[in-house]
Short mmCIF file of C-alpha atoms in Angstrom, two decimals:
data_model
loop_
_atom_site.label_atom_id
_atom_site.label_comp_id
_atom_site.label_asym_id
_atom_site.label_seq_id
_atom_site.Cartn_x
_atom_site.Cartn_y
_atom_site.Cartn_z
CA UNK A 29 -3.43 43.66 130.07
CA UNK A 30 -3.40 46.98 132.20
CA UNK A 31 -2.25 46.55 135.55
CA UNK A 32 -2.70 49.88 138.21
CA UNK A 33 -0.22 49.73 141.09
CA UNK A 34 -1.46 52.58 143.33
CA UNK A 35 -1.11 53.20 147.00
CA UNK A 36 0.16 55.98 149.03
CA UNK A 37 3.78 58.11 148.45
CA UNK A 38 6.35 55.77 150.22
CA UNK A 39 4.79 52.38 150.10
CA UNK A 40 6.79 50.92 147.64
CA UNK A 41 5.29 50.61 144.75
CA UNK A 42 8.28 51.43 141.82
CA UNK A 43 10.33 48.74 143.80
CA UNK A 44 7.48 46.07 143.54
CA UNK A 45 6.91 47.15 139.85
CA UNK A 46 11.17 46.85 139.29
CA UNK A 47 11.02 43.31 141.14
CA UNK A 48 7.98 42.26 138.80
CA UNK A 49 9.50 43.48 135.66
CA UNK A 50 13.16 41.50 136.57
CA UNK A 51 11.17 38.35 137.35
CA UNK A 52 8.73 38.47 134.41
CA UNK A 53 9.98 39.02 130.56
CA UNK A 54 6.30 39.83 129.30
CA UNK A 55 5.85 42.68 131.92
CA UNK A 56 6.66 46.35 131.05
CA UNK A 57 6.53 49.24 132.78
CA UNK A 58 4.52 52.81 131.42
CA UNK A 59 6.34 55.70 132.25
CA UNK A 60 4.68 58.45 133.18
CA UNK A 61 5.06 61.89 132.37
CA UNK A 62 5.42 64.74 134.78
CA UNK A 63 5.50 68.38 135.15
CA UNK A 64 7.63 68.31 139.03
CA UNK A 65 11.31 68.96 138.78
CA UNK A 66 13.20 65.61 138.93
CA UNK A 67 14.44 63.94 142.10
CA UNK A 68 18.39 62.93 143.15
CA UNK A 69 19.34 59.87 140.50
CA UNK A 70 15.99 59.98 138.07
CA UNK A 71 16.82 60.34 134.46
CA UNK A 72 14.42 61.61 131.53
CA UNK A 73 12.87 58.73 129.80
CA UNK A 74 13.99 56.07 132.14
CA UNK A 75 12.27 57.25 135.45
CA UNK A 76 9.90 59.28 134.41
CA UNK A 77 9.25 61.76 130.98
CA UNK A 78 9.74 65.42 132.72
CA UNK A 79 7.74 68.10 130.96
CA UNK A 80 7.50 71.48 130.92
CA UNK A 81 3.57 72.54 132.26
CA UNK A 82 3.01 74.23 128.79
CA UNK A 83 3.92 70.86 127.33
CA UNK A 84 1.56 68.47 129.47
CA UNK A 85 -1.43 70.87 128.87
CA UNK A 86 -1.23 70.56 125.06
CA UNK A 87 -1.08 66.95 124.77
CA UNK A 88 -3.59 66.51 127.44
CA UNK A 89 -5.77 68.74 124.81
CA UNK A 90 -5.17 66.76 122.61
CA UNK A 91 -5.94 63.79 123.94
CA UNK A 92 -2.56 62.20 124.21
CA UNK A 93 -2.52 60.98 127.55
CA UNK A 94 -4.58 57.53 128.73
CA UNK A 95 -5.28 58.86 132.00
CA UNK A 96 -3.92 62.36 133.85
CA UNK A 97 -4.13 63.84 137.55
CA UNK A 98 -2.76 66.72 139.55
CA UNK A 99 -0.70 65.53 142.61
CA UNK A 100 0.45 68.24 145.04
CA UNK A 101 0.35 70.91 142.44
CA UNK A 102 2.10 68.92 139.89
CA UNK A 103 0.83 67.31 136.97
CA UNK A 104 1.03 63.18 136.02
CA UNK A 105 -0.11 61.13 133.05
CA UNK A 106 0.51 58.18 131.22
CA UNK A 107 1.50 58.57 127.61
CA UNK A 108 -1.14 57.07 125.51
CA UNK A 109 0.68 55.40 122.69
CA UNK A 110 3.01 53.08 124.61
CA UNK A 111 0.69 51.84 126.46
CA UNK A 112 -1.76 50.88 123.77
CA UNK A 113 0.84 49.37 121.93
CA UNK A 114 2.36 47.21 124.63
CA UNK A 115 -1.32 46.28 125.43
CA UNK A 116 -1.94 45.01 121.83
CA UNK A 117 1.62 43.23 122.00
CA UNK A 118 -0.04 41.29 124.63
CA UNK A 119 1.90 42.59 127.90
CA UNK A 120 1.66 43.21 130.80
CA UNK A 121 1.73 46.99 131.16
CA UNK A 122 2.35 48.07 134.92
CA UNK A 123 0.83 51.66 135.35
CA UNK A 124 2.11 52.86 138.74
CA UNK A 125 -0.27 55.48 139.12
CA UNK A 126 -2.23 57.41 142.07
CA UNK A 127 -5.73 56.73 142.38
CA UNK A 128 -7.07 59.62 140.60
CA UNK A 129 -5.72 58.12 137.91
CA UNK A 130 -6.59 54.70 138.61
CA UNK A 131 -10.41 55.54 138.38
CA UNK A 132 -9.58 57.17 135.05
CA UNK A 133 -8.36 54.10 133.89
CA UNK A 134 -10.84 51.66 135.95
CA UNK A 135 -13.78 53.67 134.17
CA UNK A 136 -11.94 53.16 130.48
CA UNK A 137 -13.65 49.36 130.36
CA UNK A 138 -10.08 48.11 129.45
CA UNK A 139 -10.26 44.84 131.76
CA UNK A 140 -7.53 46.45 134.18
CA UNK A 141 -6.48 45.08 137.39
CA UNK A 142 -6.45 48.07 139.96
CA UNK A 143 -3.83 46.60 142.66
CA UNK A 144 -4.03 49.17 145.75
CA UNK A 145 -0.34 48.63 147.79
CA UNK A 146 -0.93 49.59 151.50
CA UNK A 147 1.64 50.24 154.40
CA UNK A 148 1.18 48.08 157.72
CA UNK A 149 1.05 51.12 159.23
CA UNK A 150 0.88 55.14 159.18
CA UNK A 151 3.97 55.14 161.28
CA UNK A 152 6.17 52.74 159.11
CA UNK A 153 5.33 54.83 156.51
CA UNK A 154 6.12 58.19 158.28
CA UNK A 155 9.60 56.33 158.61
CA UNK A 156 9.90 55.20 154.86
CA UNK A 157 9.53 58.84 153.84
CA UNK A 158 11.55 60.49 156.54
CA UNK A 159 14.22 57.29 155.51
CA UNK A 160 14.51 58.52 151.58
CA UNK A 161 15.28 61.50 152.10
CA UNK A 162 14.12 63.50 149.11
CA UNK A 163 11.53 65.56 151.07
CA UNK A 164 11.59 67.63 154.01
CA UNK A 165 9.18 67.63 157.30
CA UNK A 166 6.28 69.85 155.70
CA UNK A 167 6.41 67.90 152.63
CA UNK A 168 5.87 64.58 154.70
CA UNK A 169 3.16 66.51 156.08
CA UNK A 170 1.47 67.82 153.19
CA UNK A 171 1.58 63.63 151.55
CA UNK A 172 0.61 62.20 154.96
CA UNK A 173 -2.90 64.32 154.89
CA UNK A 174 -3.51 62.73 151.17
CA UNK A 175 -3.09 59.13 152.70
CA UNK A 176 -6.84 59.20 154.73
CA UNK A 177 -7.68 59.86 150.85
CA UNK A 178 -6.17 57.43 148.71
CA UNK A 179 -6.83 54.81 151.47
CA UNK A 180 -10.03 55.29 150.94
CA UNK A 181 -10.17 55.23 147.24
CA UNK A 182 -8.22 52.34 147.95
CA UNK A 183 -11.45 50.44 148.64
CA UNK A 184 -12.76 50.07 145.35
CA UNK A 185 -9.69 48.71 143.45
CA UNK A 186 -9.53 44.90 142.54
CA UNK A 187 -7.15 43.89 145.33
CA UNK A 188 -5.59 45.01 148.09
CA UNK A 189 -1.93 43.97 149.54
CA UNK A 190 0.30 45.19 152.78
CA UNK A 191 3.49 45.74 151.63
CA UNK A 192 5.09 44.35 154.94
CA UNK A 193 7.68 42.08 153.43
CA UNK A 194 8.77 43.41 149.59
CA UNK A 195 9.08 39.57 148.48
CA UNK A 196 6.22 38.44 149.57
CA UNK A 197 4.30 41.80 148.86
CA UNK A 198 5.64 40.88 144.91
CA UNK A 199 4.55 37.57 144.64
CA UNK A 200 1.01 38.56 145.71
CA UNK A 201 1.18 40.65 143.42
CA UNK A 202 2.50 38.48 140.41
CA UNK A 203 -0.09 35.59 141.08
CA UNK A 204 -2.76 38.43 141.25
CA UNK A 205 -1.77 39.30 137.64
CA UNK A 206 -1.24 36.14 135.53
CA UNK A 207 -4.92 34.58 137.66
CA UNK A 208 -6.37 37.77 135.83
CA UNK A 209 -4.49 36.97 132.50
CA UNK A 210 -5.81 33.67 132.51
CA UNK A 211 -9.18 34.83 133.41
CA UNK A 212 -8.95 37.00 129.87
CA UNK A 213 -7.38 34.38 127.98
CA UNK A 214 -10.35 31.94 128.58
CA UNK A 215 -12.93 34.96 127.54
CA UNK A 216 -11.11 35.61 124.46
CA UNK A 217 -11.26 31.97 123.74
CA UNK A 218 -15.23 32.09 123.96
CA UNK A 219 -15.31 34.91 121.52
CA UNK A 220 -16.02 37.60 124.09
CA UNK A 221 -14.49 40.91 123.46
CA UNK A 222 -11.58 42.43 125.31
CA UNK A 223 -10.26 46.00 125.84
CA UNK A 224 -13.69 47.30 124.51
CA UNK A 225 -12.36 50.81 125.94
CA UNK A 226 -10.21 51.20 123.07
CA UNK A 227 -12.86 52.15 121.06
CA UNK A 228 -13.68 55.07 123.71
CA UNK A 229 -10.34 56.14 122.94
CA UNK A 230 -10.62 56.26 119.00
CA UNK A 231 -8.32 53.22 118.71
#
C-alpha cells in the first residue's frame, strides 16, 4: 500500500520514515525527484533524484511522475514506476511528500493512508529549523508562512500525529499502517478490488 507522510518543513518526517524502514523489512521508501540544488550530505539517488528543471518538465509531460508540486519555487515528484512496482510487490511504499502532493495522490483512489506529522508547537519548530542549519533567517521565514497552509490541509488526511517524542511519534505511525494493511487484506479476501487508481494511470 501507499503511505503519505506529510507535515510541515522541520517536523521530522525523513527521520520517522528512516526509523520505519529499519524496523520494518516490507517498508520502502519512494524517492522523490527534485529540481532544488542539493543540501550538505544528500547524495543523487539515495536522498533524493536531483534534476535539471528542463528534465522534470518533460517527464511530467509525459506522464512519468505519480504525483508532482511546486514548493518554494522548486519542483517535487514521485517517480511513477518505482512506486507502482513496489506497490504490486506488496510493500509498503512511504511517500514523504507535501500536501499538494498528498491530495494528488489521495484523489488517485489507490487506498493510501495520508499520515499528516505535526509539531507540538510553532516555536519548537522555529527551533528545529534554526537547529539544522541548512537555511538562513528569511528562508525560515518564507517556510514558516506555508505552515498556517499545510496545517490546514492537514485536516483532511487519514490521521494525524504530534511528533513530540520521535519513538513514540514512529510507533503511531507503524500501528497506523499495518491496522490499514489488514483492513485491505480482509477486502481483497472478499473479492473487492484494490488500487482501482491504477487503471486512471494506464497501468
Amino acid at each position: 500500500m501507499i503511505v503519505v507522510l506529510s507535515g510541515p518543513t522541520g517536523v521530522g518526517k525523513s527521520t520517522v520514515g528512516e526509523r520505519l524502514i529499519e524496523r520494518n523489512n516490507d517498508f520502502v521508501r519512494s524517492i522523490s525527484a527534485t529540481t532544488r540544488a542539493p543540501r550538505g550530505g544528500e547524495v543523487d539517488g539515495r536522498d533524493y533524484h536531483f534534476y535539471e528543471d528542463a528534465r522534470f518538465r518533460e517527464e511530467v509531460a509525459r506522464g512519468w511522475f505519480l504525483e508532482h508540486a511546486e514548493v518554494h519555487g522548486k519542483l517535487y515528484g514521485t517517480p511513477l514506476k518505482p512506486a507502482v512496482d513496489a506497490l504490486r510487490a506488496r510493500k509498503a511504499v512511504l511517500m514523504i511528500i507535501d500536501v499538494d502532493g498528498g491530495a494528488q495522490v489521495r484523489d488517485l483512489d489507490l487506498d493510501a493512508l495520508l499520515v499528516f506529522l505535526m509539531p507540538p508547537s510553532r516555536d519548537s519548530l522555529v527551533a528545529r529549523l534554526s537547529a539544522r542549519g541548512t537555511e538562513g533567517g528569511a528562508d525560515i521565514k518564507k517556510r514558516l508562512e506555508r505552515v498556517d497552509r499545510e496545517l490546514a490541509a492537514g485536516i483532511k488526511y487519514d490521521l494525524a500525529i504530534v511528533n513530540d517524542n520521535l519513538n513514540d511519534c514512529v510507533l503511531s505511525v507503524e500501528k497506523a499502517i499495518h491496522d490499514a494493511r489488514e483492513r485491505l487484506a480482509k477486502r481483497e479476501v472478499v473479492g473487492a478490488g484494490l488500487y482501482k487508481g491504477l487503471k486512471k494511470l494506464g497501468l
